[in-house]
Tab-separated table of C-alpha atoms in Angstrom:
chain	number	residue	atom	x	y	z
A	204	MET	CA	-13.968	-8.700	23.328
A	205	ASP	CA	-12.160	-5.143	22.847
A	206	LEU	CA	-12.190	-3.299	19.987
A	207	SER	CA	-10.227	-0.305	19.584
A	208	LEU	CA	-9.847	1.285	15.720
A	209	ALA	CA	-8.585	5.162	15.027
A	210	THR	CA	-7.872	7.089	11.810
A	211	SER	CA	-6.427	10.373	11.125
A	212	TYR	CA	-8.579	13.026	9.125
A	213	ASP	CA	-7.432	15.966	6.787
A	214	ALA	CA	-9.688	18.508	8.934
A	215	SER	CA	-10.909	21.025	12.033
A	216	PRO	CA	-12.242	18.714	14.185
A	217	GLU	CA	-15.684	21.003	13.801
A	218	GLU	CA	-15.359	19.666	10.260
A	219	VAL	CA	-15.094	15.829	11.685
A	220	PHE	CA	-17.913	16.624	13.843
A	221	ALA	CA	-20.443	17.932	11.468
A	222	MET	CA	-19.939	15.042	8.941
A	223	ILE	CA	-19.939	12.592	11.562
A	224	THR	CA	-23.235	14.229	12.984
A	225	ASP	CA	-24.447	14.728	9.544
A	226	ILE	CA	-27.113	12.083	8.688
A	227	THR	CA	-26.549	12.130	5.014
A	228	PHE	CA	-22.977	11.023	5.882
A	229	GLN	CA	-24.343	7.812	7.712
A	230	GLU	CA	-26.292	7.096	4.978
A	231	GLN	CA	-23.362	7.051	2.613
A	232	VAL	CA	-21.959	4.644	4.840
A	233	PHE	CA	-24.984	2.328	5.187
A	234	GLN	CA	-25.100	2.093	1.349
A	235	ARG	CA	-21.153	1.293	1.734
A	236	LEU	CA	-21.679	-1.377	3.853
A	237	ARG	CA	-24.750	-2.574	1.374
A	238	ALA	CA	-26.889	-3.383	4.776
A	239	GLN	CA	-30.097	-4.787	4.528
A	240	SER	CA	-31.761	-1.884	6.382
A	241	TYR	CA	-31.291	0.808	7.984
A	242	ASP	CA	-32.286	4.063	10.240
A	243	VAL	CA	-30.283	6.507	11.461
A	244	VAL	CA	-31.177	9.211	13.968
A	245	VAL	CA	-30.030	12.533	15.201
A	246	GLY	CA	-30.587	14.642	17.734
A	247	ASP	CA	-30.568	17.332	20.821
A	248	ASP	CA	-30.374	15.336	24.189
A	249	GLY	CA	-30.029	17.810	27.084
A	250	ASP	CA	-26.544	19.771	26.625
A	251	ASP	CA	-25.473	16.671	24.317
A	252	LEU	CA	-25.927	15.413	21.041
A	253	ALA	CA	-26.921	11.789	20.407
A	254	VAL	CA	-26.392	10.032	17.284
A	255	GLN	CA	-28.585	6.924	17.014
A	256	PHE	CA	-27.974	3.789	14.442
A	257	HIS	CA	-30.004	0.735	13.522
A	258	TRP	CA	-28.960	-1.410	10.997
A	259	GLN	CA	-29.650	-4.917	9.565
A	260	THR	CA	-26.208	-6.392	8.322
A	261	GLN	CA	-27.475	-9.213	5.086
A	262	LEU	CA	-27.178	-13.190	5.265
A	263	SER	CA	-23.973	-13.365	3.689
A	264	ASP	CA	-22.778	-11.752	6.515
A	265	VAL	CA	-23.896	-14.112	9.249
A	266	PRO	CA	-21.311	-17.511	9.818
A	267	VAL	CA	-23.343	-20.451	9.621
A	268	VAL	CA	-22.737	-21.601	13.174
A	269	ALA	CA	-24.203	-17.924	14.201
A	270	ARG	CA	-27.122	-18.500	12.631
A	271	ARG	CA	-29.133	-20.532	15.257
A	272	PHE	CA	-28.265	-17.963	17.811
A	273	VAL	CA	-28.592	-14.412	15.726
A	274	GLY	CA	-30.900	-15.815	12.749
A	275	THR	CA	-30.403	-14.785	8.811
A	276	SER	CA	-28.978	-11.670	9.665
A	277	LEU	CA	-27.642	-9.534	12.867
A	278	GLN	CA	-29.824	-6.656	13.941
A	279	LEU	CA	-27.980	-4.105	15.668
A	280	GLU	CA	-28.251	-0.660	17.567
A	281	GLN	CA	-25.983	1.806	18.205
A	282	SER	CA	-26.164	5.108	19.637
A	283	LYS	CA	-23.598	7.606	20.681
A	284	ILE	CA	-24.018	10.727	23.010
A	285	TRP	CA	-21.667	13.378	21.630
A	286	HIS	CA	-20.888	15.666	24.785
A	287	ARG	CA	-19.512	19.292	24.634
A	288	PRO	CA	-16.551	20.713	23.259
A	289	ASP	CA	-13.085	20.722	25.056
A	290	ILE	CA	-11.455	24.488	23.889
A	291	ASP	CA	-9.526	23.015	21.576
A	292	GLY	CA	-12.307	20.950	20.125
A	293	ALA	CA	-11.748	17.651	21.038
A	294	ARG	CA	-14.963	15.936	21.733
A	295	GLN	CA	-15.928	12.612	23.174
A	296	ALA	CA	-18.863	10.388	23.059
A	297	ASP	CA	-20.451	7.482	24.838
A	298	VAL	CA	-21.453	4.596	23.284
A	299	ASP	CA	-23.756	1.799	23.901
A	300	GLY	CA	-25.255	-0.497	21.668
A	301	ALA	CA	-26.921	-4.281	21.215
A	302	VAL	CA	-27.614	-7.179	19.303
A	303	THR	CA	-31.599	-6.927	18.928
A	304	GLY	CA	-32.682	-10.694	20.555
A	305	VAL	CA	-29.218	-11.535	21.854
A	306	PRO	CA	-27.405	-10.811	24.822
A	307	VAL	CA	-25.118	-9.113	23.096
A	308	LYS	CA	-23.575	-5.446	24.712
A	309	LEU	CA	-21.355	-2.709	23.052
A	310	THR	CA	-20.244	-0.514	25.197
A	311	GLY	CA	-16.707	2.500	25.410
A	312	THR	CA	-16.047	5.452	24.056
A	313	THR	CA	-15.242	7.543	20.893
A	314	ARG	CA	-13.347	10.789	20.656
A	315	ILE	CA	-12.070	13.066	18.054
A	316	VAL	CA	-9.091	15.132	19.206
A	317	PRO	CA	-6.703	17.787	17.306
A	318	GLU	CA	-3.408	16.413	16.128
A	319	GLY	CA	-1.525	18.937	14.067
A	320	ARG	CA	-3.313	20.291	11.540
A	321	GLY	CA	-6.021	17.216	11.165
A	322	THR	CA	-8.090	15.166	13.451
A	323	THR	CA	-7.949	11.771	15.207
A	324	GLN	CA	-10.709	10.195	15.171
A	325	ALA	CA	-10.612	6.499	17.906
A	326	PHE	CA	-12.963	3.718	19.152
A	327	ASP	CA	-11.932	2.106	22.153
A	328	LEU	CA	-14.944	-0.348	22.624
A	329	ARG	CA	-15.992	-3.402	24.347
A	330	VAL	CA	-18.070	-6.234	23.092
A	331	THR	CA	-19.716	-8.670	25.764
A	332	ALA	CA	-22.044	-11.811	25.335
A	333	SER	CA	-23.559	-13.456	28.337
A	334	VAL	CA	-24.170	-17.113	26.225
A	335	PRO	CA	-22.451	-20.033	27.636
A	336	VAL	CA	-20.239	-21.951	25.394
A	337	VAL	CA	-20.832	-19.532	22.345
A	338	GLY	CA	-20.222	-16.332	23.864
A	339	ALA	CA	-17.104	-15.501	22.320
A	340	ARG	CA	-17.941	-16.340	18.714
A	341	LEU	CA	-20.852	-14.130	19.385
A	342	GLU	CA	-18.685	-11.419	20.385
A	343	GLN	CA	-16.557	-12.169	17.478
A	344	LEU	CA	-19.234	-11.813	14.993
A	345	VAL	CA	-20.334	-8.478	16.164
A	346	ALA	CA	-16.964	-7.356	16.741
A	347	ASP	CA	-16.232	-8.296	13.224
A	348	ALA	CA	-19.052	-6.784	12.111
A	349	VAL	CA	-18.524	-2.847	14.245
A	350	ARG	CA	-15.417	-2.911	12.968
A	351	SER	CA	-16.278	-3.692	9.237
A	352	ARG	CA	-19.052	-0.797	9.522
A	353	LEU	CA	-15.978	1.647	11.385
A	354	GLU	CA	-13.202	1.096	8.562
A	355	LYS	CA	-16.265	1.908	5.442
A	356	LYS	CA	-16.927	5.081	7.619
A	357	PHE	CA	-13.809	5.745	7.941
A	358	GLU	CA	-13.357	5.491	3.640
A	359	VAL	CA	-16.617	7.536	3.258
A	360	ALA	CA	-15.214	10.007	5.462
A	361	TRP	CA	-11.901	10.247	3.577
A	362	SER	CA	-14.329	10.781	0.360
A	363	TRP	CA	-16.252	13.336	1.956
A	364	LEU	CA	-13.902	15.581	3.412
A	365	SER	CA	-11.663	15.534	0.305
A	366	GLY	CA	-15.167	16.778	-1.998
A	367	SER	CA	-15.248	13.655	-3.589
A	368	LEU	CA	-18.645	12.425	-2.794
């Protein structure tokens, strides 16, 4: 299942990158999501910068039909490896993720690109589940969880950049 999402910010690519690699910003996103638990790690990965997340959804976020496969909550892991910026400040990251204990994977890219006086951040992701019969349902469940996190992230980012957080 493919998942594409984008938003624009009234900020430079450098400001957006500083925000999305800030642990406090990421914690604000998980608090807004009311994640049952979460962990954020930011660190160097050679010439690149790695941002790693682990979060657990609440019981109410998991449909009854999926609970026999994933349990009472979804535990998701995701990493983004941000590469050096282009001359114009644009950056791209490789995205990898998984659902703990279930054969579901998330792969793709995210990028921040200058656009006029602002910046666009776009995600192009693919969720794949290698589970017979219910694979498509699990893909949808994970895609919905990722979409929800990204939408909340965008909300927090707009507040963060406007100085209202």
